[in-house]
Amino acid sequence: MVGNDPSVKGGMTSVIVQLLSYDWDAHGIHMSFIPTYIEGNPVRKVLFFAKSLLHIRKQLKRFNPHRPDVVHIHMSYRGSFVRARIIHQMCKCANVPDIVHMHGSEFSKWFSSCREKKQRQIREFLSEVNRVIVLGDSWKKRIQSIEPDTTIQVVHNSVKIPELDKINQWNNTTFQVLYMGVLIKRRGVSDLFDAVAMLRDDNLLGNMRFIVAGTGSEEVLLKDKVKKSNLEDVVHFTGWVNGDEKALLYQESQAFVLPSYNEGLPVAVLEAISYGLPVISTDIGDIQAAVHDGENGIIITPGDISALVDALNGIHQSSKEPKEHGRSKKRRKRSR
């Protein structure tokens, strides 16, 4: 298996770490991992990848006793596609089957922005790899629209269900709403802060508090927006979290929010559901495969800040009824 180094932040890494922790030996499978990407300056990235290619080339040699039966390639888009294509070509030359596991929710958007030559390379790549894994049915349709000859397998993201004593318990003191993930523009966190400001202006915040767990290119801008909007008393940034620290945030929260503009089916959404949290999410990708509007969460349209306000207020109000734990009522019309 090849892909991001575990130190890289993001959903792809979460899946890689999950696969690395699985007991493959119990099924008679030996799985080794070669990281091909690490965060840092361009020179560091290139040198890291070059070193990885040497390792991969050694593994693919015909007389290597540990030569793999299959190579599992994790891929997003842009530079990730370039790296995956090089590794695919190495596998092709060595006559070793390869699987491409796609994670980039904006792959089709990126494909549309590419020049014709690059698009031909992408279509050729998709048709040549032995299998392409996508995270949901909507992704399958998108990839098939790019290259109909792609051999596709839908494999939804999954999470380990926490033990019962770690499942969320309602907190009567603070109603904590959690966002977990990278801080980039398409995640819509700025919209969340607009909704929080509207809740405050309408005197609807009550004991609501918002935890933003993540880092990314928008972090400085988002922190500045919180400061300028005078929301520092209700919005707290934790930085990137993992392991027990992440689990504790889920346990201490009463709702999860993802106001994104483009997704597949994020691991964080599944983790939130596994901890019994109602999820407020936009209607994108394959979110509705896990979040059922009015049952275990509320689905809204991307960019509809007023609907986000209604959803937050609705779940906050329903939290006062113990029977609503992990569930939510359909959103109510907001009167102003």
mmCIF file with all atom_site columns, N, CA and C in Angstrom, residues 156-188:
data_model
loop_
_atom_site.group_PDB
_atom_site.id
_atom_site.type_symbol
_atom_site.label_atom_id
_atom_site.label_alt_id
_atom_site.label_comp_id
_atom_site.label_asym_id
_atom_site.label_entity_id
_atom_site.label_seq_id
_atom_site.pdbx_PDB_ins_code
_atom_site.Cartn_x
_atom_site.Cartn_y
_atom_site.Cartn_z
_atom_site.occupancy
_atom_site.B_iso_or_equiv
_atom_site.pdbx_formal_charge
_atom_site.auth_seq_id
_atom_site.auth_comp_id
_atom_site.auth_asym_id
_atom_site.auth_atom_id
_atom_site.pdbx_PDB_model_num
ATOM 1  N N  . HIS A 1 156 ? -17.477 2.087  0.914  1.00 0.00 ? 156 HIS A N  1
ATOM 2  C CA . HIS A 1 156 ? -17.738 3.221  1.797  1.00 0.00 ? 156 HIS A CA 1
ATOM 3  C C  . HIS A 1 156 ? -16.696 3.288  2.911  1.00 0.00 ? 156 HIS A C  1
ATOM 4  N N  . ASN A 1 157 ? -16.406 4.511  3.342  1.00 0.00 ? 157 ASN A N  1
ATOM 5  C CA . ASN A 1 157 ? -15.568 4.664  4.527  1.00 0.00 ? 157 ASN A CA 1
ATOM 6  C C  . ASN A 1 157 ? -16.247 4.004  5.718  1.00 0.00 ? 157 ASN A C  1
ATOM 7  N N  . SER A 1 158 ? -15.468 3.609  6.676  1.00 0.00 ? 158 SER A N  1
ATOM 8  C CA . SER A 1 158 ? -16.019 2.966  7.869  1.00 0.00 ? 158 SER A CA 1
ATOM 9  C C  . SER A 1 158 ? -15.232 3.401  9.088  1.00 0.00 ? 158 SER A C  1
ATOM 10 N N  . VAL A 1 159 ? -15.815 3.186  10.252 1.00 0.00 ? 159 VAL A N  1
ATOM 11 C CA . VAL A 1 159 ? -15.145 3.529  11.506 1.00 0.00 ? 159 VAL A CA 1
ATOM 12 C C  . VAL A 1 159 ? -15.383 2.424  12.523 1.00 0.00 ? 159 VAL A C  1
ATOM 13 N N  . LYS A 1 160 ? -14.519 2.364  13.504 1.00 0.00 ? 160 LYS A N  1
ATOM 14 C CA . LYS A 1 160 ? -14.691 1.420  14.600 1.00 0.00 ? 160 LYS A CA 1
ATOM 15 C C  . LYS A 1 160 ? -15.704 1.990  15.586 1.00 0.00 ? 160 LYS A C  1
ATOM 16 N N  . ILE A 1 161 ? -16.695 1.190  15.943 1.00 0.00 ? 161 ILE A N  1
ATOM 17 C CA . ILE A 1 161 ? -17.718 1.635  16.886 1.00 0.00 ? 161 ILE A CA 1
ATOM 18 C C  . ILE A 1 161 ? -17.117 1.700  18.296 1.00 0.00 ? 161 ILE A C  1
ATOM 19 N N  . PRO A 1 162 ? -17.232 2.845  18.975 1.00 0.00 ? 162 PRO A N  1
ATOM 20 C CA . PRO A 1 162 ? -16.666 2.953  20.329 1.00 0.00 ? 162 PRO A CA 1
ATOM 21 C C  . PRO A 1 162 ? -17.425 2.103  21.336 1.00 0.00 ? 162 PRO A C  1
ATOM 22 N N  . GLU A 1 163 ? -16.787 1.805  22.445 1.00 0.00 ? 163 GLU A N  1
ATOM 23 C CA . GLU A 1 163 ? -17.435 1.044  23.510 1.00 0.00 ? 163 GLU A CA 1
ATOM 24 C C  . GLU A 1 163 ? -18.578 1.857  24.105 1.00 0.00 ? 163 GLU A C  1
ATOM 25 N N  . LEU A 1 164 ? -19.566 1.164  24.645 1.00 0.00 ? 164 LEU A N  1
ATOM 26 C CA . LEU A 1 164 ? -20.777 1.826  25.129 1.00 0.00 ? 164 LEU A CA 1
ATOM 27 C C  . LEU A 1 164 ? -20.503 2.891  26.184 1.00 0.00 ? 164 LEU A C  1
ATOM 28 N N  . ASP A 1 165 ? -19.524 2.642  27.049 1.00 0.00 ? 165 ASP A N  1
ATOM 29 C CA . ASP A 1 165 ? -19.258 3.610  28.114 1.00 0.00 ? 165 ASP A CA 1
ATOM 30 C C  . ASP A 1 165 ? -18.583 4.874  27.598 1.00 0.00 ? 165 ASP A C  1
ATOM 31 N N  . LYS A 1 166 ? -18.221 4.886  26.298 1.00 0.00 ? 166 LYS A N  1
ATOM 32 C CA . LYS A 1 166 ? -17.599 6.071  25.714 1.00 0.00 ? 166 LYS A CA 1
ATOM 33 C C  . LYS A 1 166 ? -18.559 6.860  24.831 1.00 0.00 ? 166 LYS A C  1
ATOM 34 N N  . ILE A 1 167 ? -19.781 6.341  24.691 1.00 0.00 ? 167 ILE A N  1
ATOM 35 C CA . ILE A 1 167 ? -20.771 7.033  23.872 1.00 0.00 ? 167 ILE A CA 1
ATOM 36 C C  . ILE A 1 167 ? -21.167 8.340  24.561 1.00 0.00 ? 167 ILE A C  1
ATOM 37 N N  . ASN A 1 168 ? -21.453 9.347  23.753 1.00 0.00 ? 168 ASN A N  1
ATOM 38 C CA . ASN A 1 168 ? -21.781 10.677 24.267 1.00 0.00 ? 168 ASN A CA 1
ATOM 39 C C  . ASN A 1 168 ? -22.907 10.657 25.300 1.00 0.00 ? 168 ASN A C  1
ATOM 40 N N  . GLN A 1 169 ? -22.731 11.457 26.342 1.00 0.00 ? 169 GLN A N  1
ATOM 41 C CA . GLN A 1 169 ? -23.771 11.673 27.350 1.00 0.00 ? 169 GLN A CA 1
ATOM 42 C C  . GLN A 1 169 ? -24.155 13.143 27.333 1.00 0.00 ? 169 GLN A C  1
ATOM 43 N N  . TRP A 1 170 ? -25.456 13.415 27.433 1.00 0.00 ? 170 TRP A N  1
ATOM 44 C CA . TRP A 1 170 ? -25.908 14.807 27.372 1.00 0.00 ? 170 TRP A CA 1
ATOM 45 C C  . TRP A 1 170 ? -25.348 15.626 28.522 1.00 0.00 ? 170 TRP A C  1
ATOM 46 N N  . ASN A 1 171 ? -25.007 16.852 28.224 1.00 0.00 ? 171 ASN A N  1
ATOM 47 C CA . ASN A 1 171 ? -24.435 17.776 29.192 1.00 0.00 ? 171 ASN A CA 1
ATOM 48 C C  . ASN A 1 171 ? -25.408 18.930 29.368 1.00 0.00 ? 171 ASN A C  1
ATOM 49 N N  . ASN A 1 172 ? -25.958 19.086 30.549 1.00 0.00 ? 172 ASN A N  1
ATOM 50 C CA . ASN A 1 172 ? -26.952 20.133 30.788 1.00 0.00 ? 172 ASN A CA 1
ATOM 51 C C  . ASN A 1 172 ? -26.331 21.514 30.971 1.00 0.00 ? 172 ASN A C  1
ATOM 52 N N  . THR A 1 173 ? -25.011 21.553 31.137 1.00 0.00 ? 173 THR A N  1
ATOM 53 C CA . THR A 1 173 ? -24.339 22.832 31.361 1.00 0.00 ? 173 THR A CA 1
ATOM 54 C C  . THR A 1 173 ? -24.003 23.532 30.050 1.00 0.00 ? 173 THR A C  1
ATOM 55 N N  . THR A 1 174 ? -23.404 22.790 29.127 1.00 0.00 ? 174 THR A N  1
ATOM 56 C CA . THR A 1 174 ? -22.980 23.366 27.849 1.00 0.00 ? 174 THR A CA 1
ATOM 57 C C  . THR A 1 174 ? -23.429 22.477 26.699 1.00 0.00 ? 174 THR A C  1
ATOM 58 N N  . PHE A 1 175 ? -23.951 23.089 25.652 1.00 0.00 ? 175 PHE A N  1
ATOM 59 C CA . PHE A 1 175 ? -24.305 22.361 24.441 1.00 0.00 ? 175 PHE A CA 1
ATOM 60 C C  . PHE A 1 175 ? -23.173 22.598 23.449 1.00 0.00 ? 175 PHE A C  1
ATOM 61 N N  . GLN A 1 176 ? -22.317 21.597 23.300 1.00 0.00 ? 176 GLN A N  1
ATOM 62 C CA . GLN A 1 176 ? -21.103 21.739 22.507 1.00 0.00 ? 176 GLN A CA 1
ATOM 63 C C  . GLN A 1 176 ? -21.302 21.196 21.095 1.00 0.00 ? 176 GLN A C  1
ATOM 64 N N  . VAL A 1 177 ? -21.071 22.057 20.104 1.00 0.00 ? 177 VAL A N  1
ATOM 65 C CA . VAL A 1 177 ? -21.176 21.681 18.697 1.00 0.00 ? 177 VAL A CA 1
ATOM 66 C C  . VAL A 1 177 ? -19.761 21.538 18.143 1.00 0.00 ? 177 VAL A C  1
ATOM 67 N N  . LEU A 1 178 ? -19.479 20.406 17.521 1.00 0.00 ? 178 LEU A N  1
ATOM 68 C CA . LEU A 1 178 ? -18.128 20.087 17.079 1.00 0.00 ? 178 LEU A CA 1
ATOM 69 C C  . LEU A 1 178 ? -17.994 20.119 15.557 1.00 0.00 ? 178 LEU A C  1
ATOM 70 N N  . TYR A 1 179 ? -16.930 20.775 15.076 1.00 0.00 ? 179 TYR A N  1
ATOM 71 C CA . TYR A 1 179 ? -16.486 20.630 13.694 1.00 0.00 ? 179 TYR A CA 1
ATOM 72 C C  . TYR A 1 179 ? -15.128 19.947 13.748 1.00 0.00 ? 179 TYR A C  1
ATOM 73 N N  . MET A 1 180 ? -14.955 18.899 12.942 1.00 0.00 ? 180 MET A N  1
ATOM 74 C CA . MET A 1 180 ? -13.706 18.153 12.934 1.00 0.00 ? 180 MET A CA 1
ATOM 75 C C  . MET A 1 180 ? -13.232 18.000 11.498 1.00 0.00 ? 180 MET A C  1
ATOM 76 N N  . GLY A 1 181 ? -12.042 18.540 11.177 1.00 0.00 ? 181 GLY A N  1
ATOM 77 C CA . GLY A 1 181 ? -11.527 18.367 9.827  1.00 0.00 ? 181 GLY A CA 1
ATOM 78 C C  . GLY A 1 181 ? -10.579 19.480 9.424  1.00 0.00 ? 181 GLY A C  1
ATOM 79 N N  . VAL A 1 182 ? -10.117 19.409 8.185  1.00 0.00 ? 182 VAL A N  1
ATOM 80 C CA . VAL A 1 182 ? -9.200  20.431 7.680  1.00 0.00 ? 182 VAL A CA 1
ATOM 81 C C  . VAL A 1 182 ? -9.933  21.759 7.509  1.00 0.00 ? 182 VAL A C  1
ATOM 82 N N  . LEU A 1 183 ? -9.196  22.844 7.657  1.00 0.00 ? 183 LEU A N  1
ATOM 83 C CA . LEU A 1 183 ? -9.766  24.182 7.543  1.00 0.00 ? 183 LEU A CA 1
ATOM 84 C C  . LEU A 1 183 ? -9.400  24.754 6.176  1.00 0.00 ? 183 LEU A C  1
ATOM 85 N N  . ILE A 1 184 ? -10.232 24.403 5.190  1.00 0.00 ? 184 ILE A N  1
ATOM 86 C CA . ILE A 1 184 ? -10.058 24.897 3.826  1.00 0.00 ? 184 ILE A CA 1
ATOM 87 C C  . ILE A 1 184 ? -11.385 25.479 3.365  1.00 0.00 ? 184 ILE A C  1
ATOM 88 N N  . LYS A 1 185 ? -11.341 26.285 2.323  1.00 0.00 ? 185 LYS A N  1
ATOM 89 C CA . LYS A 1 185 ? -12.508 27.070 1.908  1.00 0.00 ? 185 LYS A CA 1
ATOM 90 C C  . LYS A 1 185 ? -13.722 26.217 1.629  1.00 0.00 ? 185 LYS A C  1
ATOM 91 N N  . ARG A 1 186 ? -13.556 25.074 0.929  1.00 0.00 ? 186 ARG A N  1
ATOM 92 C CA . ARG A 1 186 ? -14.718 24.285 0.532  1.00 0.00 ? 186 ARG A CA 1
ATOM 93 C C  . ARG A 1 186 ? -15.447 23.642 1.708  1.00 0.00 ? 186 ARG A C  1
ATOM 94 N N  . ARG A 1 187 ? -14.831 23.653 2.894  1.00 0.00 ? 187 ARG A N  1
ATOM 95 C CA . ARG A 1 187 ? -15.477 23.061 4.068  1.00 0.00 ? 187 ARG A CA 1
ATOM 96 C C  . ARG A 1 187 ? -16.551 23.981 4.670  1.00 0.00 ? 187 ARG A C  1
ATOM 97 N N  . GLY A 1 188 ? -16.634 25.239 4.242  1.00 0.00 ? 188 GLY A N  1
ATOM 98 C CA . GLY A 1 188 ? -17.721 26.107 4.657  1.00 0.00 ? 188 GLY A CA 1
ATOM 99 C C  . GLY A 1 188 ? -17.716 26.528 6.114  1.00 0.00 ? 188 GLY A C  1
#
